[in-house]
Short mmCIF file of N, CA, C and O and ligand atoms in Angstrom, two decimals:
data_model
loop_
_atom_site.label_atom_id
_atom_site.label_comp_id
_atom_site.label_asym_id
_atom_site.label_seq_id
_atom_site.Cartn_x
_atom_site.Cartn_y
_atom_site.Cartn_z
N MET K 1 105.40 95.74 111.55
CA MET K 1 106.33 96.39 110.62
C MET K 1 107.76 96.06 111.03
O MET K 1 108.10 96.10 112.20
N SER K 2 108.59 95.73 110.05
CA SER K 2 110.01 95.51 110.35
C SER K 2 110.66 96.86 110.65
O SER K 2 110.02 97.89 110.60
N THR K 3 111.93 96.85 110.92
CA THR K 3 112.63 98.10 111.23
C THR K 3 112.45 99.08 110.08
O THR K 3 112.70 98.74 108.93
N PRO K 4 111.99 100.30 110.36
CA PRO K 4 111.80 101.25 109.27
C PRO K 4 113.12 101.59 108.61
O PRO K 4 114.14 101.77 109.28
N GLY K 5 113.12 101.65 107.30
CA GLY K 5 114.33 101.98 106.55
C GLY K 5 114.39 103.46 106.22
O GLY K 5 113.51 104.23 106.58
N GLN K 6 115.42 103.82 105.50
CA GLN K 6 115.66 105.21 105.13
C GLN K 6 114.44 105.85 104.45
O GLN K 6 114.08 106.98 104.73
N GLU K 7 113.78 105.08 103.56
CA GLU K 7 112.64 105.63 102.84
C GLU K 7 111.48 105.96 103.78
O GLU K 7 110.79 106.96 103.60
N ASP K 8 111.27 105.10 104.78
CA ASP K 8 110.19 105.37 105.74
C ASP K 8 110.47 106.66 106.51
O ASP K 8 109.56 107.44 106.79
N TYR K 9 111.73 106.87 106.85
CA TYR K 9 112.11 108.10 107.56
C TYR K 9 111.84 109.32 106.70
O TYR K 9 111.23 110.28 107.14
N LEU K 10 112.32 109.27 105.46
CA LEU K 10 112.14 110.43 104.58
C LEU K 10 110.66 110.73 104.37
O LEU K 10 110.24 111.89 104.38
N GLU K 11 109.87 109.68 104.22
CA GLU K 11 108.43 109.85 104.03
C GLU K 11 107.81 110.48 105.28
O GLU K 11 107.02 111.42 105.19
N ALA K 12 108.17 109.95 106.44
CA ALA K 12 107.61 110.46 107.70
C ALA K 12 108.03 111.91 107.94
O ALA K 12 107.23 112.73 108.40
N ILE K 13 109.28 112.22 107.62
CA ILE K 13 109.76 113.60 107.82
C ILE K 13 109.00 114.55 106.89
O ILE K 13 108.62 115.65 107.28
N TRP K 14 108.73 114.07 105.67
CA TRP K 14 107.94 114.89 104.73
C TRP K 14 106.55 115.19 105.32
O TRP K 14 106.10 116.33 105.35
N VAL K 15 105.88 114.15 105.81
CA VAL K 15 104.52 114.32 106.35
C VAL K 15 104.54 115.27 107.55
O VAL K 15 103.75 116.20 107.63
N LEU K 16 105.48 115.05 108.48
CA LEU K 16 105.57 115.90 109.68
C LEU K 16 105.84 117.35 109.30
O LEU K 16 105.23 118.27 109.85
N THR K 17 106.76 117.53 108.36
CA THR K 17 107.11 118.88 107.95
C THR K 17 105.92 119.59 107.30
O THR K 17 105.69 120.77 107.53
N GLU K 18 105.15 118.82 106.51
CA GLU K 18 103.97 119.41 105.88
C GLU K 18 102.93 119.79 106.94
O GLU K 18 102.28 120.82 106.85
N GLN K 19 102.78 118.92 107.95
CA GLN K 19 101.74 119.14 108.96
C GLN K 19 102.10 120.25 109.94
O GLN K 19 101.25 121.05 110.32
N LYS K 20 103.38 120.27 110.38
CA LYS K 20 103.73 121.16 111.48
C LYS K 20 104.77 122.21 111.10
O LYS K 20 105.08 123.09 111.90
N GLY K 21 105.34 122.06 109.92
CA GLY K 21 106.38 123.00 109.54
C GLY K 21 107.78 122.55 109.94
O GLY K 21 108.75 123.13 109.52
N TYR K 22 107.85 121.51 110.78
CA TYR K 22 109.15 120.98 111.19
C TYR K 22 108.96 119.55 111.68
O TYR K 22 107.83 119.09 111.89
N ALA K 23 110.08 118.83 111.88
CA ALA K 23 110.04 117.48 112.45
C ALA K 23 111.16 117.37 113.47
O ALA K 23 112.24 117.91 113.27
N ARG K 24 110.89 116.71 114.57
CA ARG K 24 111.94 116.50 115.57
C ARG K 24 112.15 115.00 115.75
O ARG K 24 111.30 114.19 115.37
N VAL K 25 113.27 114.66 116.38
CA VAL K 25 113.58 113.25 116.63
C VAL K 25 112.46 112.57 117.43
O VAL K 25 112.06 111.46 117.13
N THR K 26 111.91 113.29 118.43
CA THR K 26 110.85 112.71 119.25
C THR K 26 109.59 112.43 118.40
O THR K 26 108.94 111.41 118.59
N ASP K 27 109.27 113.33 117.48
CA ASP K 27 108.12 113.09 116.59
C ASP K 27 108.35 111.84 115.76
O ASP K 27 107.47 111.00 115.61
N LEU K 28 109.55 111.74 115.22
CA LEU K 28 109.89 110.61 114.36
C LEU K 28 109.80 109.29 115.12
O LEU K 28 109.25 108.31 114.62
N SER K 29 110.33 109.27 116.33
CA SER K 29 110.33 108.02 117.09
C SER K 29 108.89 107.63 117.43
O SER K 29 108.55 106.45 117.44
N GLU K 30 108.02 108.62 117.63
CA GLU K 30 106.61 108.33 117.90
C GLU K 30 105.93 107.76 116.66
O GLU K 30 105.31 106.72 116.70
N VAL K 31 106.06 108.47 115.54
CA VAL K 31 105.38 108.09 114.31
C VAL K 31 105.86 106.72 113.80
O VAL K 31 105.06 105.92 113.33
N LEU K 32 107.16 106.45 113.92
CA LEU K 32 107.71 105.21 113.38
C LEU K 32 107.80 104.11 114.44
O LEU K 32 108.26 103.00 114.14
N ALA K 33 107.35 104.42 115.66
CA ALA K 33 107.36 103.44 116.76
C ALA K 33 108.75 102.82 116.96
O ALA K 33 108.91 101.59 116.96
N ILE K 34 109.74 103.68 117.11
CA ILE K 34 111.10 103.23 117.38
C ILE K 34 111.68 104.10 118.50
O ILE K 34 111.09 105.12 118.86
N SER K 35 112.82 103.72 119.02
CA SER K 35 113.41 104.47 120.13
C SER K 35 113.99 105.79 119.61
O SER K 35 114.40 105.88 118.45
N PRO K 36 114.01 106.82 120.45
CA PRO K 36 114.65 108.08 120.06
C PRO K 36 116.10 107.87 119.64
O PRO K 36 116.58 108.56 118.72
N ALA K 37 116.78 106.91 120.25
CA ALA K 37 118.18 106.65 119.89
C ALA K 37 118.30 106.18 118.45
O ALA K 37 119.17 106.64 117.70
N SER K 38 117.39 105.27 118.04
CA SER K 38 117.42 104.78 116.65
C SER K 38 117.08 105.92 115.69
O SER K 38 117.70 106.05 114.62
N ALA K 39 116.09 106.72 116.07
CA ALA K 39 115.68 107.83 115.20
C ALA K 39 116.84 108.79 115.02
O ALA K 39 117.13 109.23 113.90
N SER K 40 117.51 109.09 116.11
CA SER K 40 118.60 110.05 116.05
C SER K 40 119.78 109.51 115.22
O SER K 40 120.44 110.25 114.48
N LYS K 41 120.00 108.20 115.31
CA LYS K 41 121.06 107.57 114.52
C LYS K 41 120.75 107.71 113.02
O LYS K 41 121.62 108.06 112.22
N MET K 42 119.48 107.46 112.65
CA MET K 42 119.11 107.57 111.24
C MET K 42 119.18 109.01 110.76
O MET K 42 119.61 109.27 109.63
N VAL K 43 118.80 109.94 111.62
CA VAL K 43 118.88 111.36 111.23
C VAL K 43 120.32 111.73 110.91
O VAL K 43 120.59 112.41 109.91
N ARG K 44 121.26 111.24 111.71
CA ARG K 44 122.66 111.54 111.43
C ARG K 44 123.12 110.88 110.12
O ARG K 44 123.88 111.46 109.35
N ARG K 45 122.60 109.66 109.88
CA ARG K 45 122.96 108.97 108.64
C ARG K 45 122.43 109.74 107.42
O ARG K 45 123.09 109.87 106.40
N LEU K 46 121.20 110.27 107.55
CA LEU K 46 120.61 111.03 106.43
C LEU K 46 121.33 112.36 106.24
O LEU K 46 121.42 112.88 105.13
N HIS K 47 121.84 112.88 107.33
CA HIS K 47 122.68 114.09 107.24
C HIS K 47 123.94 113.79 106.44
O HIS K 47 124.31 114.53 105.53
N GLU K 48 124.57 112.66 106.78
CA GLU K 48 125.79 112.27 106.06
C GLU K 48 125.51 112.00 104.57
O GLU K 48 126.37 112.21 103.72
N ALA K 49 124.29 111.53 104.29
CA ALA K 49 123.93 111.23 102.90
C ALA K 49 123.51 112.49 102.14
O ALA K 49 123.14 112.43 100.96
N GLY K 50 123.52 113.64 102.82
CA GLY K 50 123.19 114.90 102.15
C GLY K 50 121.69 115.13 101.98
O GLY K 50 121.27 115.97 101.19
N LEU K 51 120.87 114.39 102.75
CA LEU K 51 119.42 114.52 102.60
C LEU K 51 118.80 115.39 103.71
O LEU K 51 117.70 115.92 103.55
N LEU K 52 119.52 115.52 104.81
CA LEU K 52 119.08 116.38 105.92
C LEU K 52 120.27 117.22 106.37
O LEU K 52 121.42 116.81 106.19
N THR K 53 119.97 118.39 106.94
CA THR K 53 121.02 119.10 107.66
C THR K 53 120.67 118.99 109.14
O THR K 53 119.55 119.26 109.55
N TYR K 54 121.63 118.55 109.89
CA TYR K 54 121.40 118.26 111.30
C TYR K 54 122.40 119.01 112.15
O TYR K 54 123.60 119.01 111.86
N GLU K 55 121.91 119.68 113.16
CA GLU K 55 122.80 120.34 114.11
C GLU K 55 122.42 119.88 115.50
O GLU K 55 121.24 119.94 115.88
N ARG K 56 123.40 119.42 116.23
CA ARG K 56 123.13 118.95 117.58
C ARG K 56 122.37 120.03 118.38
O ARG K 56 122.70 121.20 118.29
N TYR K 57 121.35 119.58 119.08
CA TYR K 57 120.48 120.44 119.91
C TYR K 57 119.58 121.38 119.11
O TYR K 57 118.78 122.09 119.68
N ARG K 58 119.76 121.42 117.81
CA ARG K 58 118.93 122.37 117.05
C ARG K 58 117.99 121.67 116.08
O ARG K 58 117.27 122.34 115.34
N GLY K 59 118.01 120.34 116.09
CA GLY K 59 117.11 119.63 115.19
C GLY K 59 117.65 119.53 113.78
O GLY K 59 118.85 119.68 113.57
N PHE K 60 116.76 119.28 112.83
CA PHE K 60 117.20 119.02 111.48
C PHE K 60 116.16 119.50 110.49
O PHE K 60 115.01 119.76 110.84
N SER K 61 116.58 119.64 109.25
CA SER K 61 115.62 119.95 108.19
C SER K 61 116.11 119.34 106.88
O SER K 61 117.26 118.93 106.76
N PHE K 62 115.21 119.30 105.91
CA PHE K 62 115.54 118.72 104.61
C PHE K 62 116.55 119.58 103.86
O PHE K 62 116.49 120.81 103.91
N THR K 63 117.43 118.94 103.11
CA THR K 63 118.15 119.64 102.05
C THR K 63 117.22 119.63 100.84
O THR K 63 116.17 118.98 100.87
N GLY K 64 117.59 120.32 99.78
CA GLY K 64 116.77 120.32 98.57
C GLY K 64 116.52 118.91 98.06
O GLY K 64 115.39 118.54 97.73
N GLU K 65 117.58 118.11 98.00
CA GLU K 65 117.47 116.74 97.50
C GLU K 65 116.60 115.88 98.44
O GLU K 65 115.79 115.07 97.99
N GLY K 66 116.79 116.06 99.75
CA GLY K 66 116.00 115.30 100.73
C GLY K 66 114.52 115.60 100.58
O GLY K 66 113.67 114.72 100.63
N LYS K 67 114.22 116.87 100.39
CA LYS K 67 112.83 117.30 100.25
C LYS K 67 112.20 116.69 99.01
O LYS K 67 111.07 116.21 99.03
N LYS K 68 112.97 116.68 97.92
CA LYS K 68 112.50 116.11 96.67
C LYS K 68 112.18 114.62 96.85
O LYS K 68 111.13 114.13 96.44
N GLN K 69 113.10 113.91 97.50
CA GLN K 69 112.89 112.48 97.72
C GLN K 69 111.73 112.21 98.66
O GLN K 69 110.91 111.32 98.42
N GLY K 70 111.65 112.97 99.75
CA GLY K 70 110.57 112.79 100.71
C GLY K 70 109.20 112.96 100.06
O GLY K 70 108.28 112.17 100.27
N ARG K 71 109.10 113.98 99.22
CA ARG K 71 107.84 114.25 98.54
C ARG K 71 107.45 113.10 97.60
O ARG K 71 106.32 112.66 97.57
N LEU K 72 108.45 112.60 96.85
CA LEU K 72 108.18 111.50 95.93
C LEU K 72 107.76 110.23 96.67
O LEU K 72 106.87 109.50 96.24
N LEU K 73 108.42 109.97 97.80
CA LEU K 73 108.11 108.76 98.56
C LEU K 73 106.70 108.84 99.15
O LEU K 73 105.98 107.84 99.19
N TYR K 74 106.31 110.04 99.57
CA TYR K 74 104.96 110.20 100.09
C TYR K 74 103.93 110.05 98.97
O TYR K 74 102.90 109.41 99.13
N LEU K 75 104.28 110.61 97.81
CA LEU K 75 103.40 110.50 96.65
C LEU K 75 103.21 109.02 96.27
O LEU K 75 102.09 108.57 96.01
N ARG K 76 104.28 108.27 96.26
CA ARG K 76 104.21 106.84 95.95
C ARG K 76 103.29 106.13 96.93
O ARG K 76 102.42 105.34 96.54
N HIS K 77 103.48 106.43 98.21
CA HIS K 77 102.64 105.84 99.25
C HIS K 77 101.15 106.12 98.97
O HIS K 77 100.31 105.23 98.98
N ARG K 78 100.85 107.38 98.69
CA ARG K 78 99.45 107.78 98.49
C ARG K 78 98.86 107.13 97.23
O ARG K 78 97.71 106.69 97.23
N ILE K 79 99.62 107.06 96.16
CA ILE K 79 99.10 106.48 94.92
C ILE K 79 98.82 104.99 95.13
O ILE K 79 97.78 104.48 94.70
N LEU K 80 99.71 104.30 95.83
CA LEU K 80 99.48 102.88 96.09
C LEU K 80 98.27 102.67 97.00
O LEU K 80 97.48 101.76 96.78
N VAL K 81 98.10 103.55 97.99
CA VAL K 81 96.93 103.44 98.87
C VAL K 81 95.66 103.60 98.03
O VAL K 81 94.70 102.83 98.17
N ARG K 82 95.66 104.60 97.15
CA ARG K 82 94.47 104.84 96.32
C ARG K 82 94.20 103.65 95.40
O ARG K 82 93.04 103.25 95.23
N LEU K 83 95.25 103.08 94.81
CA LEU K 83 95.06 101.94 93.91
C LEU K 83 94.48 100.74 94.66
O LEU K 83 93.51 100.14 94.24
N LEU K 84 95.09 100.38 95.80
CA LEU K 84 94.62 99.20 96.54
C LEU K 84 93.24 99.42 97.13
O LEU K 84 92.46 98.48 97.26
N THR K 85 92.92 100.68 97.46
CA THR K 85 91.58 100.98 97.94
C THR K 85 90.57 100.74 96.83
O THR K 85 89.53 100.11 97.03
N GLN K 86 90.90 101.19 95.61
CA GLN K 86 90.01 100.96 94.47
C GLN K 86 89.88 99.47 94.15
O GLN K 86 88.84 99.03 93.68
N LEU K 87 90.92 98.72 94.43
CA LEU K 87 90.88 97.27 94.19
C LEU K 87 90.12 96.53 95.30
O LEU K 87 90.01 95.31 95.26
N GLU K 88 89.63 97.29 96.28
CA GLU K 88 88.87 96.73 97.39
C GLU K 88 89.65 95.64 98.12
O GLU K 88 89.17 94.54 98.31
N MET K 89 90.88 95.98 98.49
CA MET K 89 91.78 95.03 99.13
C MET K 89 91.54 94.88 100.63
O MET K 89 92.28 94.18 101.29
N GLY K 90 90.55 95.57 101.15
CA GLY K 90 90.25 95.43 102.58
C GLY K 90 90.08 96.77 103.26
O GLY K 90 89.93 97.80 102.58
N SER K 91 90.11 96.74 104.58
CA SER K 91 89.92 97.95 105.38
C SER K 91 91.09 98.91 105.16
O SER K 91 92.10 98.55 104.57
N GLU K 92 90.93 100.11 105.65
CA GLU K 92 92.00 101.10 105.57
C GLU K 92 93.28 100.55 106.18
O GLU K 92 94.37 100.73 105.64
N ALA K 93 93.13 99.86 107.33
CA ALA K 93 94.31 99.30 108.01
C ALA K 93 94.95 98.19 107.18
O ALA K 93 96.17 98.09 107.08
N ASP K 94 94.11 97.35 106.55
CA ASP K 94 94.62 96.28 105.68
C ASP K 94 95.43 96.88 104.53
O ASP K 94 96.54 96.44 104.22
N VAL K 95 94.84 97.89 103.89
CA VAL K 95 95.49 98.53 102.74
C VAL K 95 96.83 99.14 103.16
O VAL K 95 97.85 98.95 102.49
N LEU K 96 96.83 99.82 104.31
CA LEU K 96 98.07 100.43 104.79
C LEU K 96 99.17 99.40 105.01
O LEU K 96 100.33 99.61 104.66
N LYS K 97 98.76 98.27 105.57
CA LYS K 97 99.73 97.21 105.87
C LYS K 97 100.35 96.69 104.57
O LYS K 97 101.57 96.50 104.48
N ILE K 98 99.52 96.48 103.56
CA ILE K 98 100.03 95.99 102.27
C ILE K 98 100.97 97.03 101.65
O ILE K 98 102.06 96.70 101.19
N VAL K 99 100.53 98.29 101.66
CA VAL K 99 101.34 99.35 101.05
C VAL K 99 102.69 99.45 101.74
O VAL K 99 103.73 99.56 101.08
N GLU K 100 102.71 99.40 103.07
CA GLU K 100 103.99 99.49 103.78
C GLU K 100 104.92 98.34 103.37
O GLU K 100 106.12 98.48 103.36
N GLY K 101 104.31 97.20 103.01
CA GLY K 101 105.11 96.05 102.60
C GLY K 101 105.66 96.15 101.19
O GLY K 101 106.77 95.72 100.92
N ILE K 102 104.88 96.73 100.26
CA ILE K 102 105.29 96.70 98.85
C ILE K 102 105.90 98.00 98.33
O ILE K 102 106.60 97.99 97.33
N GLU K 103 105.64 99.11 99.00
CA GLU K 103 105.98 100.41 98.39
C GLU K 103 107.46 100.55 98.04
O GLU K 103 107.80 101.16 97.03
N HIS K 104 108.33 99.99 98.87
CA HIS K 104 109.77 100.18 98.66
C HIS K 104 110.26 99.51 97.38
O HIS K 104 111.35 99.81 96.91
N HIS K 105 109.47 98.60 96.83
CA HIS K 105 109.89 97.89 95.62
C HIS K 105 109.38 98.55 94.36
O HIS K 105 109.65 98.09 93.26
N PHE K 106 108.59 99.61 94.53
CA PHE K 106 108.05 100.27 93.34
C PHE K 106 108.91 101.48 92.97
O PHE K 106 109.05 102.43 93.73
N ASP K 107 109.48 101.42 91.78
CA ASP K 107 110.39 102.46 91.28
C ASP K 107 109.68 103.82 91.21
O ASP K 107 108.71 103.97 90.47
N VAL K 108 110.18 104.79 91.96
CA VAL K 108 109.51 106.10 91.99
C VAL K 108 109.51 106.81 90.64
O VAL K 108 108.70 107.69 90.41
N THR K 109 110.43 106.42 89.75
CA THR K 109 110.44 107.09 88.44
C THR K 109 109.30 106.59 87.55
O THR K 109 109.09 107.11 86.47
N ARG K 110 108.56 105.56 88.00
CA ARG K 110 107.42 105.04 87.20
C ARG K 110 106.08 105.48 87.79
O ARG K 110 105.04 104.92 87.47
N LEU K 111 106.11 106.47 88.66
CA LEU K 111 104.87 106.86 89.34
C LEU K 111 103.83 107.44 88.40
O LEU K 111 102.64 107.26 88.61
N ASP K 112 104.29 108.13 87.35
CA ASP K 112 103.35 108.81 86.47
C ASP K 112 102.33 107.86 85.85
O ASP K 112 101.13 108.14 85.84
N GLN K 113 102.83 106.71 85.36
CA GLN K 113 101.92 105.75 84.74
C GLN K 113 100.89 105.25 85.73
O GLN K 113 99.71 105.12 85.44
N LEU K 114 101.37 104.95 86.97
CA LEU K 114 100.47 104.42 87.99
C LEU K 114 99.45 105.49 88.39
O LEU K 114 98.27 105.19 88.59
N GLU K 115 99.90 106.72 88.48
CA GLU K 115 98.99 107.78 88.86
C GLU K 115 97.92 107.98 87.79
O GLU K 115 96.75 108.22 88.10
N ARG K 116 98.32 107.87 86.52
CA ARG K 116 97.34 108.00 85.44
C ARG K 116 96.25 106.95 85.58
O ARG K 116 95.07 107.21 85.40
N LEU K 117 96.67 105.70 85.89
CA LEU K 117 95.71 104.62 86.06
C LEU K 117 94.75 104.92 87.21
O LEU K 117 93.53 104.80 87.08
N VAL K 118 95.31 105.34 88.35
CA VAL K 118 94.47 105.63 89.52
C VAL K 118 93.48 106.75 89.22
O VAL K 118 92.29 106.66 89.55
N LEU K 119 93.95 107.79 88.55
CA LEU K 119 93.06 108.90 88.21
C LEU K 119 91.94 108.43 87.28
O LEU K 119 90.79 108.82 87.43
N TYR K 120 92.30 107.58 86.32
CA TYR K 120 91.29 107.08 85.38
C TYR K 120 90.22 106.28 86.12
O TYR K 120 89.02 106.44 85.90
N ILE K 121 90.69 105.40 87.00
CA ILE K 121 89.77 104.58 87.80
C ILE K 121 88.83 105.47 88.62
O ILE K 121 87.61 105.27 88.63
N GLU K 122 89.41 106.46 89.28
CA GLU K 122 88.61 107.32 90.16
C GLU K 122 87.59 108.14 89.37
O GLU K 122 86.53 108.48 89.87
N ARG K 123 87.92 108.44 88.12
CA ARG K 123 87.01 109.26 87.31
C ARG K 123 86.03 108.45 86.47
O ARG K 123 85.14 109.01 85.85
N HIS K 124 86.23 107.13 86.44
CA HIS K 124 85.32 106.27 85.66
C HIS K 124 84.82 105.11 86.51
O HIS K 124 85.13 103.95 86.24
N PRO K 125 84.03 105.43 87.55
CA PRO K 125 83.59 104.40 88.48
C PRO K 125 82.79 103.29 87.80
O PRO K 125 82.89 102.11 88.19
N GLY K 126 82.00 103.63 86.78
CA GLY K 126 81.19 102.61 86.09
C GLY K 126 82.09 101.61 85.38
O GLY K 126 81.89 100.39 85.47
N TRP K 127 83.07 102.14 84.68
CA TRP K 127 84.05 101.32 83.97
C TRP K 127 84.77 100.39 84.95
O TRP K 127 84.94 99.19 84.71
N TRP K 128 85.16 100.94 86.07
CA TRP K 128 85.91 100.18 87.07
C TRP K 128 85.03 99.12 87.74
O TRP K 128 85.45 98.01 87.98
N ARG K 129 83.76 99.49 88.01
CA ARG K 129 82.82 98.55 88.64
C ARG K 129 82.65 97.32 87.74
O ARG K 129 82.59 96.19 88.20
N LYS K 130 82.56 97.59 86.44
CA LYS K 130 82.41 96.51 85.47
C LYS K 130 83.59 95.55 85.57
O LYS K 130 83.44 94.33 85.55
N PHE K 131 84.78 96.11 85.67
CA PHE K 131 85.98 95.28 85.83
C PHE K 131 85.93 94.50 87.15
O PHE K 131 86.17 93.29 87.17
N LEU K 132 85.60 95.18 88.24
CA LEU K 132 85.61 94.52 89.55
C LEU K 132 84.62 93.35 89.59
O LEU K 132 84.88 92.33 90.22
N ASP K 133 83.49 93.52 88.92
CA ASP K 133 82.45 92.50 88.96
C ASP K 133 82.65 91.40 87.93
O ASP K 133 81.93 90.41 87.91
N SER K 134 83.64 91.57 87.04
CA SER K 134 83.83 90.57 85.99
C SER K 134 84.56 89.35 86.55
O SER K 134 85.47 89.47 87.36
N PRO K 135 84.15 88.14 86.13
CA PRO K 135 84.83 86.94 86.60
C PRO K 135 86.19 86.79 85.93
O PRO K 135 86.44 87.39 84.89
N MET K 136 87.05 85.99 86.51
CA MET K 136 88.32 85.64 85.86
C MET K 136 87.97 84.91 84.56
O MET K 136 87.14 83.99 84.58
N PRO K 137 88.57 85.30 83.42
CA PRO K 137 88.24 84.61 82.15
C PRO K 137 88.50 83.11 82.26
O PRO K 137 89.48 82.69 82.89
N ALA K 138 87.60 82.31 81.65
CA ALA K 138 87.66 80.84 81.80
C ALA K 138 89.00 80.29 81.34
O ALA K 138 89.60 79.43 82.00
N ASP K 139 89.51 80.77 80.17
CA ASP K 139 90.77 80.22 79.66
C ASP K 139 91.93 80.53 80.61
O ASP K 139 92.88 79.78 80.73
N GLU K 140 91.82 81.65 81.29
CA GLU K 140 92.86 82.04 82.24
C GLU K 140 92.79 81.13 83.48
O GLU K 140 93.81 80.71 84.01
N GLN K 141 91.59 80.79 83.88
CA GLN K 141 91.41 79.90 85.03
C GLN K 141 92.05 78.55 84.77
O GLN K 141 92.67 77.96 85.64
N GLU K 142 91.90 78.07 83.50
CA GLU K 142 92.47 76.77 83.15
C GLU K 142 93.98 76.78 83.20
O GLU K 142 94.61 75.80 83.54
N ARG K 143 94.55 77.92 82.80
CA ARG K 143 96.01 78.02 82.76
C ARG K 143 96.65 78.08 84.13
O ARG K 143 97.84 77.87 84.26
N ARG K 144 95.85 78.42 85.14
CA ARG K 144 96.42 78.61 86.47
C ARG K 144 96.81 77.26 87.06
O ARG K 144 96.10 76.27 86.91
N PRO K 145 97.93 77.19 87.73
CA PRO K 145 98.33 75.92 88.33
C PRO K 145 97.30 75.45 89.37
O PRO K 145 96.72 76.25 90.08
N GLN K 146 97.02 74.17 89.35
CA GLN K 146 96.06 73.61 90.30
C GLN K 146 96.82 73.00 91.47
O GLN K 146 97.82 72.31 91.27
N GLY K 147 96.35 73.25 92.64
CA GLY K 147 96.94 72.63 93.82
C GLY K 147 98.33 73.15 94.12
O GLY K 147 98.83 74.05 93.45
N PRO K 148 98.97 72.55 95.09
CA PRO K 148 100.31 72.99 95.49
C PRO K 148 101.33 72.65 94.43
O PRO K 148 101.16 71.71 93.67
N PRO K 149 102.40 73.42 94.32
CA PRO K 149 103.43 73.14 93.33
C PRO K 149 104.10 71.78 93.60
O PRO K 149 104.15 71.35 94.75
N PRO K 150 104.56 71.12 92.52
CA PRO K 150 105.17 69.79 92.70
C PRO K 150 106.47 69.87 93.54
O PRO K 150 107.12 70.88 93.53
MN1 MN J 201 104.70 104.41 103.64
#
């Protein structure tokens, strides 16, 4: 994983807060595999951005806006995990790796459509199995570029 960005922090803080009721810099540095110094720097940056309230020696917590964003980012993560799992993209670890790579590019305001699709898939396994087992349409195969690009 490259250096975790702001969204990874907000997502991790959301998860920690849900699990334990609070999050500390040491928890964050553990979960995100970064130094406590980097974690603390980002916490101060999120404080300045109005997403966390931070008091030296007393830890930090979400503002209303931070909480809203953290929740959405975690939701996005979970929906993408469920979608790629249904697509049989590999082991749990494989799926996680792909999601960590693509999630930041998916607009959180479009989550509803994606969630509807995932729910439909999960509730119609026969329909989905039929899709998974279907070959690529022949005309589509022909249209695909052959070999390496010129
Ligand atoms: Mn994530």
